[in-house]
Short mmCIF file of C-alpha atoms in Angstrom, two decimals:
data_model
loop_
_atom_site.label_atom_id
_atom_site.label_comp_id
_atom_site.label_asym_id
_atom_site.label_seq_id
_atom_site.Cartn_x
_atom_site.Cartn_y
_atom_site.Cartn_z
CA UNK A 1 65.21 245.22 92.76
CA UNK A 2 62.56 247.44 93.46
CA UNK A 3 59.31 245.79 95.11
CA UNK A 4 55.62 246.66 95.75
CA UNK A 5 53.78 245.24 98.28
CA UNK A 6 50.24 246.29 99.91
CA UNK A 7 48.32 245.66 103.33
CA UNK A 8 44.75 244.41 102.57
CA UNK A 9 41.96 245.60 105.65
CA UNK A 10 40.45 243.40 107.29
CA UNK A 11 42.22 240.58 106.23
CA UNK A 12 43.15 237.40 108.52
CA UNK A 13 46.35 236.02 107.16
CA UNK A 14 48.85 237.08 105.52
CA UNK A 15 47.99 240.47 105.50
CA UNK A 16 50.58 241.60 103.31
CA UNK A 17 50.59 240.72 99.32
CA UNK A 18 52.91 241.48 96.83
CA UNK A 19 51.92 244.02 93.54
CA UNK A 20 54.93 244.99 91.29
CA UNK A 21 58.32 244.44 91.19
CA UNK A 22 60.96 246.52 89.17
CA UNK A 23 59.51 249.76 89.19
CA UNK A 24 60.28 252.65 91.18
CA UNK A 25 57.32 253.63 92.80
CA UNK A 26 58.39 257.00 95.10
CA UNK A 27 60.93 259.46 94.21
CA UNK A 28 62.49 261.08 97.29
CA UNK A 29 65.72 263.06 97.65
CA UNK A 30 65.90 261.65 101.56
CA UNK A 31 69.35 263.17 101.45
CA UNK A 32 67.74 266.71 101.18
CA UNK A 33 65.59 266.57 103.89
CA UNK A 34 66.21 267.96 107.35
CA UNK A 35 65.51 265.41 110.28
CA UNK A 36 63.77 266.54 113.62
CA UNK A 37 62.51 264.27 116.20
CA UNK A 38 59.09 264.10 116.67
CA UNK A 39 57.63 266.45 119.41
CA UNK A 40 53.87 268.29 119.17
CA UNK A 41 55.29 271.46 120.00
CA UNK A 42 57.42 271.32 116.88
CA UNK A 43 55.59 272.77 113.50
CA UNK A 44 57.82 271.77 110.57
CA UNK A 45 58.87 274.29 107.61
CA UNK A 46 59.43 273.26 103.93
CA UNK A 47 61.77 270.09 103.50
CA UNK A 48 61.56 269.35 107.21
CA UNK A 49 60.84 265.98 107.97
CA UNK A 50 59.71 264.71 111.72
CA UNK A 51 61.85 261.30 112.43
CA UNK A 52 61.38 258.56 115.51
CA UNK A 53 64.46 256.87 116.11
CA UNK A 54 65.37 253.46 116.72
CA UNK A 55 62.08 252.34 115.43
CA UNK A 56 62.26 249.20 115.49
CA UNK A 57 61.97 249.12 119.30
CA UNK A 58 58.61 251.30 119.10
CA UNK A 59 55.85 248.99 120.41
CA UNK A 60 54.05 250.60 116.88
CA UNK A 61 56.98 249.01 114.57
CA UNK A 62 55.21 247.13 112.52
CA UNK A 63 56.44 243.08 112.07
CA UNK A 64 56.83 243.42 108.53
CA UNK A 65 60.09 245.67 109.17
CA UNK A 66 61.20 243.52 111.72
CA UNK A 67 62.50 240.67 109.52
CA UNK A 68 64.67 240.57 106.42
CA UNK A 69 62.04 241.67 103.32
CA UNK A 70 62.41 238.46 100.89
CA UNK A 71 59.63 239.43 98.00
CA UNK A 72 59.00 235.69 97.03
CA UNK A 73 57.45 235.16 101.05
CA UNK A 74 54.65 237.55 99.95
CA UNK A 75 51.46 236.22 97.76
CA UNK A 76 50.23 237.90 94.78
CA UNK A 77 47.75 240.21 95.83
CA UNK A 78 44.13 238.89 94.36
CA UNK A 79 42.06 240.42 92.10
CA UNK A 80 38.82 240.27 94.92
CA UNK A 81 41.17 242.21 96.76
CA UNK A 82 42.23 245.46 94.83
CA UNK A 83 39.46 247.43 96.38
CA UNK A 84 40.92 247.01 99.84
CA UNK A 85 44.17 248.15 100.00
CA UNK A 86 44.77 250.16 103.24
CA UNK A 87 48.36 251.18 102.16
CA UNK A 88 50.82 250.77 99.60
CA UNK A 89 54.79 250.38 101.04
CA UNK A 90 57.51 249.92 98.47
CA UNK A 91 60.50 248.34 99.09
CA UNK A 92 63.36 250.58 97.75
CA UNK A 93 67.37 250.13 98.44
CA UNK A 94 66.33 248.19 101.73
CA UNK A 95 64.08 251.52 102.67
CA UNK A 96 60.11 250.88 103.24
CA UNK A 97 58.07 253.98 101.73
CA UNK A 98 54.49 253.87 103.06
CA UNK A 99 51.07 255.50 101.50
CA UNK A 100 48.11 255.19 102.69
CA UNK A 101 45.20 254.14 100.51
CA UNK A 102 42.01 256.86 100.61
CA UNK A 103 38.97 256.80 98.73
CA UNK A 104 40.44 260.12 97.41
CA UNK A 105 43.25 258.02 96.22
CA UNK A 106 42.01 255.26 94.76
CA UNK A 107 39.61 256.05 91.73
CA UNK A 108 36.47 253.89 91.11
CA UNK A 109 35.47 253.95 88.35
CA UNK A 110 35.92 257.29 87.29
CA UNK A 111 36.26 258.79 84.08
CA UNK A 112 39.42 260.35 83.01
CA UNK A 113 41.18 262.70 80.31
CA UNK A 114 44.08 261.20 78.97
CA UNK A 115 46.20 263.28 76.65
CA UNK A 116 48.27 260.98 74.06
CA UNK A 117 48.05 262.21 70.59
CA UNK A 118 44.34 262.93 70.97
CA UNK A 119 42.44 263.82 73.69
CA UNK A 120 40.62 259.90 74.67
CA UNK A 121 38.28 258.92 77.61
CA UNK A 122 39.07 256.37 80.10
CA UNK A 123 36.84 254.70 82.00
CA UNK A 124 37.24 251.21 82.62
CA UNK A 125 38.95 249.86 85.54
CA UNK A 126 39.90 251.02 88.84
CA UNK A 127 43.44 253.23 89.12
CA UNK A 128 45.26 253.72 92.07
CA UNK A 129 46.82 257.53 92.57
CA UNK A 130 50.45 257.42 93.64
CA UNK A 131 51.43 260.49 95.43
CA UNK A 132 55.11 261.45 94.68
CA UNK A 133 55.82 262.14 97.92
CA UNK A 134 55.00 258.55 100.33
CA UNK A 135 53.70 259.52 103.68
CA UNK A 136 56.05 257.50 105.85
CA UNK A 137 59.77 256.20 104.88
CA UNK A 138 61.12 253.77 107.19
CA UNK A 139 65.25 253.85 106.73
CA UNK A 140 67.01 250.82 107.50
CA UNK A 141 70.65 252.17 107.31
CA UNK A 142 69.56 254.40 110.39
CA UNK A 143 66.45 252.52 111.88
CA UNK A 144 64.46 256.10 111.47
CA UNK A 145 60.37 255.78 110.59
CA UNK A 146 60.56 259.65 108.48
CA UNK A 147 57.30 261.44 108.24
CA UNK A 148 55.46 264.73 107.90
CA UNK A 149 52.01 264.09 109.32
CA UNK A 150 51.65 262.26 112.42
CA UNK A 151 47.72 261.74 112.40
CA UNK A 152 47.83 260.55 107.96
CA UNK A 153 50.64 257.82 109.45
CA UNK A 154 48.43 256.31 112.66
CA UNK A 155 46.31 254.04 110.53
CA UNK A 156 49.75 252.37 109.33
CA UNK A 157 51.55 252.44 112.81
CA UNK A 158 49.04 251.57 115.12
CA UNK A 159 49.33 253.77 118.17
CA UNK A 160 52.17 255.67 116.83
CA UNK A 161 49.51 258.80 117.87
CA UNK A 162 50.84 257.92 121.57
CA UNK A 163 53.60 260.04 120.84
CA UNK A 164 50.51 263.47 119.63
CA UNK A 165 49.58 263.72 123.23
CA UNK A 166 45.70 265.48 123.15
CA UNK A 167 44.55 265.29 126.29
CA UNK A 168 40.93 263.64 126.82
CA UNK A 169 37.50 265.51 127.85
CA UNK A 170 37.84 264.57 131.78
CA UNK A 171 41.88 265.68 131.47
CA UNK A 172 40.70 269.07 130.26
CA UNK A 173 38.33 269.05 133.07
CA UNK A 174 40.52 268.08 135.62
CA UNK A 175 43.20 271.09 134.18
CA UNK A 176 40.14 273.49 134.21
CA UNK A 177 39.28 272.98 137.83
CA UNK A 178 43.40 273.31 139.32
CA UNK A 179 43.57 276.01 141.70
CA UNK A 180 45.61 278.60 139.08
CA UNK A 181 42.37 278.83 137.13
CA UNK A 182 39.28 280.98 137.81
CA UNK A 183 36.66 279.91 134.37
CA UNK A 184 34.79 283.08 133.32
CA UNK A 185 32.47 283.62 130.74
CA UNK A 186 30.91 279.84 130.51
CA UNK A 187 33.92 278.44 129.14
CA UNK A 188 34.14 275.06 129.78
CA UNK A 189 36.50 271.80 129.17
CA UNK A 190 33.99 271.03 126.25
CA UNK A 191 34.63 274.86 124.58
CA UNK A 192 38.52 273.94 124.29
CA UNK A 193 39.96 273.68 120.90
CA UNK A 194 41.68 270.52 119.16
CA UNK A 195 45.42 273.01 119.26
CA UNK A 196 44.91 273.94 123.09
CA UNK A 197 43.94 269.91 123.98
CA UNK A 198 46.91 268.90 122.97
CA UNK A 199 48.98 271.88 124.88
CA UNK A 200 46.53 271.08 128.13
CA UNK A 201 48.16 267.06 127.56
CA UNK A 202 51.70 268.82 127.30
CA UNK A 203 51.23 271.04 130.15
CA UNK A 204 49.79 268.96 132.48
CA UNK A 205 53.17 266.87 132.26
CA UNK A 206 55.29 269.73 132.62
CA UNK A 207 53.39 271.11 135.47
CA UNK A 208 54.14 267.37 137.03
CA UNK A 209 57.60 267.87 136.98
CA UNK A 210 57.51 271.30 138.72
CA UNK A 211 57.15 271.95 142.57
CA UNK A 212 54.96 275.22 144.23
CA UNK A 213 58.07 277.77 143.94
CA UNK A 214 58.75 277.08 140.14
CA UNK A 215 55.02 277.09 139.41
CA UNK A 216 55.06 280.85 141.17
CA UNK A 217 58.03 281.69 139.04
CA UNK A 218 55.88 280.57 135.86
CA UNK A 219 52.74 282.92 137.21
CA UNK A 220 55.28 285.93 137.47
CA UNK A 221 56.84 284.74 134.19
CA UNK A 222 53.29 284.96 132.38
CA UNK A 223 52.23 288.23 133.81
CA UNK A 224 55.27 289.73 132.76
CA UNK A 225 54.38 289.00 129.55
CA UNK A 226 50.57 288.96 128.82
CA UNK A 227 49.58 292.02 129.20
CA UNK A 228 45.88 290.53 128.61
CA UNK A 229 46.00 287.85 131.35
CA UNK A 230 44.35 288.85 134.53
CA UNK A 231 45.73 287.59 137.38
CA UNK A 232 44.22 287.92 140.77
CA UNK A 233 46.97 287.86 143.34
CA UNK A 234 44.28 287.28 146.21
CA UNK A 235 43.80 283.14 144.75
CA UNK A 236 46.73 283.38 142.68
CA UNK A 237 44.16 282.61 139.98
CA UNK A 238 44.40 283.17 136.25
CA UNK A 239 40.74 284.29 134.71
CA UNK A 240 40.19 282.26 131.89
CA UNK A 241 37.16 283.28 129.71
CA UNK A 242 38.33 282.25 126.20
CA UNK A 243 40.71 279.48 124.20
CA UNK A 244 43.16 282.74 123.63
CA UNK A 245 43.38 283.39 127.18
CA UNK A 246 44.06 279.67 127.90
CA UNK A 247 46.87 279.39 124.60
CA UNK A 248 48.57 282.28 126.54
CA UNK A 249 48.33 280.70 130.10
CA UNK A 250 49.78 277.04 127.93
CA UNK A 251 51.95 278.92 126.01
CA UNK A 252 53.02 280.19 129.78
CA UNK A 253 53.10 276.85 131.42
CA UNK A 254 55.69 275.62 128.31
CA UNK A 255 57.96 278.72 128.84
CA UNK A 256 57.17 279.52 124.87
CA UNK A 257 57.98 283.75 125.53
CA UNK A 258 61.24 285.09 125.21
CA UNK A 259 62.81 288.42 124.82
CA UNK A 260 65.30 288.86 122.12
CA UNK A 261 69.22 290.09 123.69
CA UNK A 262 69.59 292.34 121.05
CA UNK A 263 66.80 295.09 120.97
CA UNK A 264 64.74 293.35 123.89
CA UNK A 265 61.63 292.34 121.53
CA UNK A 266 58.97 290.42 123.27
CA UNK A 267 58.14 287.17 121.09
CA UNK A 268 56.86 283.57 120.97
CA UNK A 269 57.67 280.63 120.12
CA UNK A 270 54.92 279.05 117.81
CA UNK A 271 56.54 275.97 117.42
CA UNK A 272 60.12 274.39 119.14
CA UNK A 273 62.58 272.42 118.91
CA UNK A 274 65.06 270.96 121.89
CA UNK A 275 68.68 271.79 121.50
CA UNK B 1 43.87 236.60 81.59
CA UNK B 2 47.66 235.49 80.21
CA UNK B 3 48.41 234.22 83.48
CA UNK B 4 45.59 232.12 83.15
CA UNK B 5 46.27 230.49 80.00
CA UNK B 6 50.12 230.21 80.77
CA UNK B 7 48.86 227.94 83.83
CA UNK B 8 46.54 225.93 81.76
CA UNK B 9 49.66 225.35 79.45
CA UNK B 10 51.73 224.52 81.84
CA UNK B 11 49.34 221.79 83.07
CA UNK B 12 48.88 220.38 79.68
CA UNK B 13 53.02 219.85 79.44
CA UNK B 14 52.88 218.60 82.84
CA UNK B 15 49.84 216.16 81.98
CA UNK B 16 50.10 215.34 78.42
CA UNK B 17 52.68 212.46 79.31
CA UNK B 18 49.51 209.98 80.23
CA UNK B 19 47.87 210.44 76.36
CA UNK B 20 50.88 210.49 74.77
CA UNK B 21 51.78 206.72 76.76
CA UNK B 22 47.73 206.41 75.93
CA UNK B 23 48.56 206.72 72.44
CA UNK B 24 51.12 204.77 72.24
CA UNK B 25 50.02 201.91 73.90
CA UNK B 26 47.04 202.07 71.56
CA UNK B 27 49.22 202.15 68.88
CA UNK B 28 47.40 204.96 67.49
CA UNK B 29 49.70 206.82 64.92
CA UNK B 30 48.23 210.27 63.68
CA UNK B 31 47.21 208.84 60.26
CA UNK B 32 44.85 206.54 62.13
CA UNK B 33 43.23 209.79 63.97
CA UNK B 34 43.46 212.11 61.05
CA UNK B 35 43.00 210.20 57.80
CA UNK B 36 41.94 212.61 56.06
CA UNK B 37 45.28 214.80 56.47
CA UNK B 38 47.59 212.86 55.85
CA UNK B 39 46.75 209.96 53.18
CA UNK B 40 49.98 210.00 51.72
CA UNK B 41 52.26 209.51 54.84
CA UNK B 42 49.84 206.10 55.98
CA UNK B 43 52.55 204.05 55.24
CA UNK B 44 55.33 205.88 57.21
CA UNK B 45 56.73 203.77 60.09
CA UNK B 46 54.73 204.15 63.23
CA UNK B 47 57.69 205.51 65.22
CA UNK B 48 57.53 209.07 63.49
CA UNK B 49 53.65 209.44 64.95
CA UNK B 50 54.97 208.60 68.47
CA UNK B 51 58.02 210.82 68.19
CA UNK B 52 55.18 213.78 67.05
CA UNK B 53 53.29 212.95 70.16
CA UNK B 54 56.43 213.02 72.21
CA UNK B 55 58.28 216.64 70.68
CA UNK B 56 55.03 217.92 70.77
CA UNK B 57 55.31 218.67 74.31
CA UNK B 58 58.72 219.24 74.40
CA UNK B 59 57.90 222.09 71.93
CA UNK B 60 55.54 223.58 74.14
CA UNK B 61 57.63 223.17 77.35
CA UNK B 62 60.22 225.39 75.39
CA UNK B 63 57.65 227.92 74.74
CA UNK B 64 56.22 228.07 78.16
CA UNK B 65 59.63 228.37 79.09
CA UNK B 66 60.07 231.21 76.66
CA UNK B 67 56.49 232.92 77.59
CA UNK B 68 57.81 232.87 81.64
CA UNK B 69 59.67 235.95 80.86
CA UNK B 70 56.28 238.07 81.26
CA UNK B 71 55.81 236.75 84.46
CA UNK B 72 56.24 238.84 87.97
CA UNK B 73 59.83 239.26 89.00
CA UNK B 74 61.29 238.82 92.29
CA UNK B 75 65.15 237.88 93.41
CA UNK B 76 66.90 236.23 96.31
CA UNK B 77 69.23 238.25 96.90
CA UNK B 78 71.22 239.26 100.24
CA UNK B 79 68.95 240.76 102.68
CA UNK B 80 70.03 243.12 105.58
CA UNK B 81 69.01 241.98 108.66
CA UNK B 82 66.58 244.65 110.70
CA UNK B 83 68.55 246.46 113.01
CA UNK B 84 72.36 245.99 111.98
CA UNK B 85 73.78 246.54 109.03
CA UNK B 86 74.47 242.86 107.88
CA UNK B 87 73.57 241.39 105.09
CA UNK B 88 72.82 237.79 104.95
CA UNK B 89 71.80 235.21 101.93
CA UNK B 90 67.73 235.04 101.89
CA UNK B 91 68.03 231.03 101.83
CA UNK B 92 68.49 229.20 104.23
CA UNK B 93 68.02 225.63 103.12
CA UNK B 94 68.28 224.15 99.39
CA UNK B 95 67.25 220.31 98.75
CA UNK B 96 67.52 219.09 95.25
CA UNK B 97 63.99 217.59 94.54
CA UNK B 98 64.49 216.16 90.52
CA UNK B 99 63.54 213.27 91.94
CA UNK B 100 60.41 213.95 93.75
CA UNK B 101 58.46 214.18 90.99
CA UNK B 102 59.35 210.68 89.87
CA UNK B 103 56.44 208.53 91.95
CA UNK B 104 53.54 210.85 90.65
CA UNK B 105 55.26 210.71 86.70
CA UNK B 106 55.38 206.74 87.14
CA UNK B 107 51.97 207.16 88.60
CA UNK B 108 50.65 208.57 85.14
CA UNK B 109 52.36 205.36 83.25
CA UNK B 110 50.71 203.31 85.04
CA UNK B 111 47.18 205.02 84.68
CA UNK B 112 47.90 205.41 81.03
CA UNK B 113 48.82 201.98 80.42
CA UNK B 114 45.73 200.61 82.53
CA UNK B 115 42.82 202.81 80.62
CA UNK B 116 41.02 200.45 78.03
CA UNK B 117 39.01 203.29 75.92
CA UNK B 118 39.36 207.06 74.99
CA UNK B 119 35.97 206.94 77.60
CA UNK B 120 37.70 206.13 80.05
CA UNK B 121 40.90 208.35 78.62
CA UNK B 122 38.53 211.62 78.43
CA UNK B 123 37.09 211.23 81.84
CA UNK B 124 40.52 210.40 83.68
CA UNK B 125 42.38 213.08 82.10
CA UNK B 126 39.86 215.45 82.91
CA UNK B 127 40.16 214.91 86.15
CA UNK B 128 43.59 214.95 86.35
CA UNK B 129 43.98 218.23 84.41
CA UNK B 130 41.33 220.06 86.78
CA UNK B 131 43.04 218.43 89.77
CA UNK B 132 46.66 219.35 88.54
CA UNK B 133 45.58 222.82 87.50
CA UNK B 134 43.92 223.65 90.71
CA UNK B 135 46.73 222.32 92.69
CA UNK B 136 49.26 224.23 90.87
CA UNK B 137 51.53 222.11 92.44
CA UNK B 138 52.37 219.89 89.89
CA UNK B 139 53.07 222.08 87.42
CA UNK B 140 56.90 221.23 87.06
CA UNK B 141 57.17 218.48 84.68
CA UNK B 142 60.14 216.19 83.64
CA UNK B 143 60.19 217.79 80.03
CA UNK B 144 61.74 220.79 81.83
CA UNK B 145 64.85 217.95 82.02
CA UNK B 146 65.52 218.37 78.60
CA UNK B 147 65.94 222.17 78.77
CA UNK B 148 68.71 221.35 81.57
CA UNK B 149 66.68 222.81 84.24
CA UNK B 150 66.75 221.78 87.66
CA UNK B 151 64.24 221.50 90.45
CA UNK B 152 64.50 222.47 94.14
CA UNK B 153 62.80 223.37 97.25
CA UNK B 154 64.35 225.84 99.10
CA UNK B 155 63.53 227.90 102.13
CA UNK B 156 63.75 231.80 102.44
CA UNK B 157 65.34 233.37 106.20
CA UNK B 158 61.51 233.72 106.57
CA UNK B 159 60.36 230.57 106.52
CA UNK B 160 58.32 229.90 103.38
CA UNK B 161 58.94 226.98 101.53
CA UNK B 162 59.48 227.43 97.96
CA UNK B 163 59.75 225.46 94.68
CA UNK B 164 62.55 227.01 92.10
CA UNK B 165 63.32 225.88 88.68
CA UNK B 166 66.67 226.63 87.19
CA UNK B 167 69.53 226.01 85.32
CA UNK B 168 72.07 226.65 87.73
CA UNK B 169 73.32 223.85 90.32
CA UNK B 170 72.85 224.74 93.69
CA UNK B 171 74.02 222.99 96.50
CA UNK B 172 75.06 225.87 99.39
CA UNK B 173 72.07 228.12 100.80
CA UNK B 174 74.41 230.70 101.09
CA UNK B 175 75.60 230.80 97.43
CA UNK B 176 72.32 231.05 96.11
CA UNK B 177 72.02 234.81 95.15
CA UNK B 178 69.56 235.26 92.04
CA UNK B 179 69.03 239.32 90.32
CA UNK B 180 65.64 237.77 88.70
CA UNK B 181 63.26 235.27 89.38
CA UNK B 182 59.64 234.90 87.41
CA UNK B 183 56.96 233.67 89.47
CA UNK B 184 54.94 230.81 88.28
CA UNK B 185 52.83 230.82 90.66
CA UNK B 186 53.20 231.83 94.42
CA UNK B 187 55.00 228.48 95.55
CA UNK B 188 56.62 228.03 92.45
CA UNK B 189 59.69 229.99 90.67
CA UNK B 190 61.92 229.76 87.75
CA UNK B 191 65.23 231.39 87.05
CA UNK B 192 65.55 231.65 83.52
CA UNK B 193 68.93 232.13 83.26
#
């Protein structure tokens, strides 16, 4: 049987309380969907879902998919409490779909057209807007938390953003000041954009795991390529006057260029996935 | 709304026993409380007013038992435990409780058979229907017998502690695998079977 529960904010205990039961409430062809762990450098296409695996050993897992889902453990959810839903997870075939609740989502009393055999106003009541689509699936079969949008999912999975690494205001400092980089132009840690703080967070790790020859081997490597860069073999410094200038020099650090073996096109890669 | 008047039904059934042993005691038949009805059945024998006052719960046990179908569904079924791929039965203790209710039901025959005026009768049942009603423990009533339904208090794999009604007879947690359940209230369940 098909159940719906919901998580109430700011709620002692239980937090949980049961809705519906018998109704499918999401519609997904999970079957149709193409799986790929969840990295930041990895931009999904159409039908591609980003997966953690083995959940359930994530400190985020949530307790409620820790133990077997009986229905009858969870209260009816209270009238007093309709208006503060913070997400809506349905209990389908032993998989957990998650929404979250917005204001967007759920409609205060607001008027709407309903088309029956006349056009008629509605306007008592609040509704509740169920997307199609959930936000989150959590499959049991496979212990996989499916997803497309990591930041719409870390009000569910507290600290599940652990895994978007953006690096904080003193880490962009700190990467700003390392020898390789000569600021021009007044750009500064607080002039970096949301895209390239999360490549500085990525980068900095990868620059961890490299030693003084392979960081000269990335220099060469980004030279070769950007054209634009200027690189001042006297410091072995990088000028960096602009976010574009610092993508490249990121995009450098992460070894995103490549030249095609066939026709020898330079390109990069917006988005990647490990092999 | 319905929910609410279902629950103030079922606390009538499960209360009504005291008036009806009230009633009787009193030997109050109905022509005696509605003379003007019924002038023509005054000299009936006494025992058809008390067996009124007795199906007339019964009745309305059967239709709160009919009405339950609108309730919220749930099931015990087999649940798979997190991480493997087992399944295991959601109960994990059963205790037949058609007893249980048997101290507070003799409780009401003795209140009933102790109250001296309709007063008293007003005031005592009051209370006892506010007290029952905002308990909603006592809902399950012995009337429920009669149906052939069964009481029990079992316990789920998570822990809660729950009281189902049902026809079927129980006795293994791990047999105890039900498609539907209608919730009475959230510590209360009945299988309608």
């Amino acid at each position: 049987m098909f159940h719906l529960i919901s998580r109430v904010k700011n709620q002692g205990n239980p937090k949980f309380f049961k809705m519906i039961s018998g109704e499918e409430i999401f519609n997904l062809n999970i079957a149709g969907l193409e799986l790929v762990e969840y990295s930041p450098e990895t931009l999904l296409d159409d039908g591609c879902w980003f997966k953690v695996s083995n959940f359930l050993a994530q400190p985020y897992c949530i307790n409620l998919l820790k133990e077997p889902f009986i229905s009858a453990d969870y209260n009816i959810l209270p009238q007093d409490k309709y208006g503060k839903i913070a997400y809506l997870c349905s209990f389908q075939n032993d998989d957990f779909y998650f929404q979250k609740v917005t204001p967007s989502t759920y409609l205060k009393n607001k008027k709407l057209l309903r088309f029956g055999d006349a056009v008629t106003v509605e306007e008592d009541g609040d509704r509740l807007f169920v997307n199609g689509i959930p936000d989150a699936v959590y499959l049991s079969e496979t212990n996989q938390l499916i997803f497309r949008n990591l930041a719409t999912i870390s009000s569910m999975f507290k600290g599940v953003d652990t895994l978007y690494k953006e690096a904080t205001h003193e880490q962009v400092e700190e990467f700003l000041e390392s020898d390789f980089i000569e600021l021009k132009n007044d750009y500064s840690a607080g002039k970096v954009n949301k895209p390239n703080r999360k490549r500085v967070a990525l980068a900095m790790d990868t620059l961890a795991s490299m030693d003084d020859t392979d960081q000269h081997v990335i220099f060469d490597y980004i030279v070769e390529y950007c054209e634009d860069m200027i690189f001042n073999t006297g410091n072995k410094s990088f000028e960096i006057a602009n976010d574009d200038s610092l993508k490249n020099l990121l995009f450098g650090i992460e070894q995103r260029f490549f030249t095609t073996p066939v026709g020898e096109e330079k390109r990069v890669a917006n988005s990647i996935q490990r092999l | 709304m319905l929910s609410f008047l279902f629950r103030i039904l079922l606390t009538f059934n499960a209360t009504s026993l005291l008036v009806i042993i009230f009633l009787i005691k009193e030997e109050m038949v109905l022509w005696k409380i509605f003379p003007s009805l019924c002038p023509h059945i005054s000299s009936w024998p006494d025992e058809i007013s008390y067996f009124a006052y007795i199906i007339a719960p019964v009745l309305l046990t059967g239709l709160s038992i009919g009405l339950s179908r609108f309730l919220s569904e749930d099931d015990f079924k087999p649940v798979l435990i997190p991480g493997t791929e087992m399944k295991e039965s959601a109960i994990t203790s059963i205790e037949y409780a058609n007893n249980s209710f048997l101290p507070s039901y003799l409780g009401y025959f003795f209140v009933a058979l102790s109250i001296n005026s309709f007063d008293t009768l007003y005031f005592v049942y009051g209370i006892l229907f506010v007290f029952t009603f905002m308990s909603q423990a006592l809902y399950f009533n012995p009337l429920f017998l009669l149906y052939n339904f069964k009481f029990y208090n079992i316990t789920t794999k998570n822990g809660s502690v729950i009281f189902l009604i049902s026809r079927d007879c129980y006795k293994i947690p791990k047999n105890v695998e039900i498609e539907k359940v209608y919730r009475i209230n959230d510590f209360t369940y009945i299988e309608r079977g």
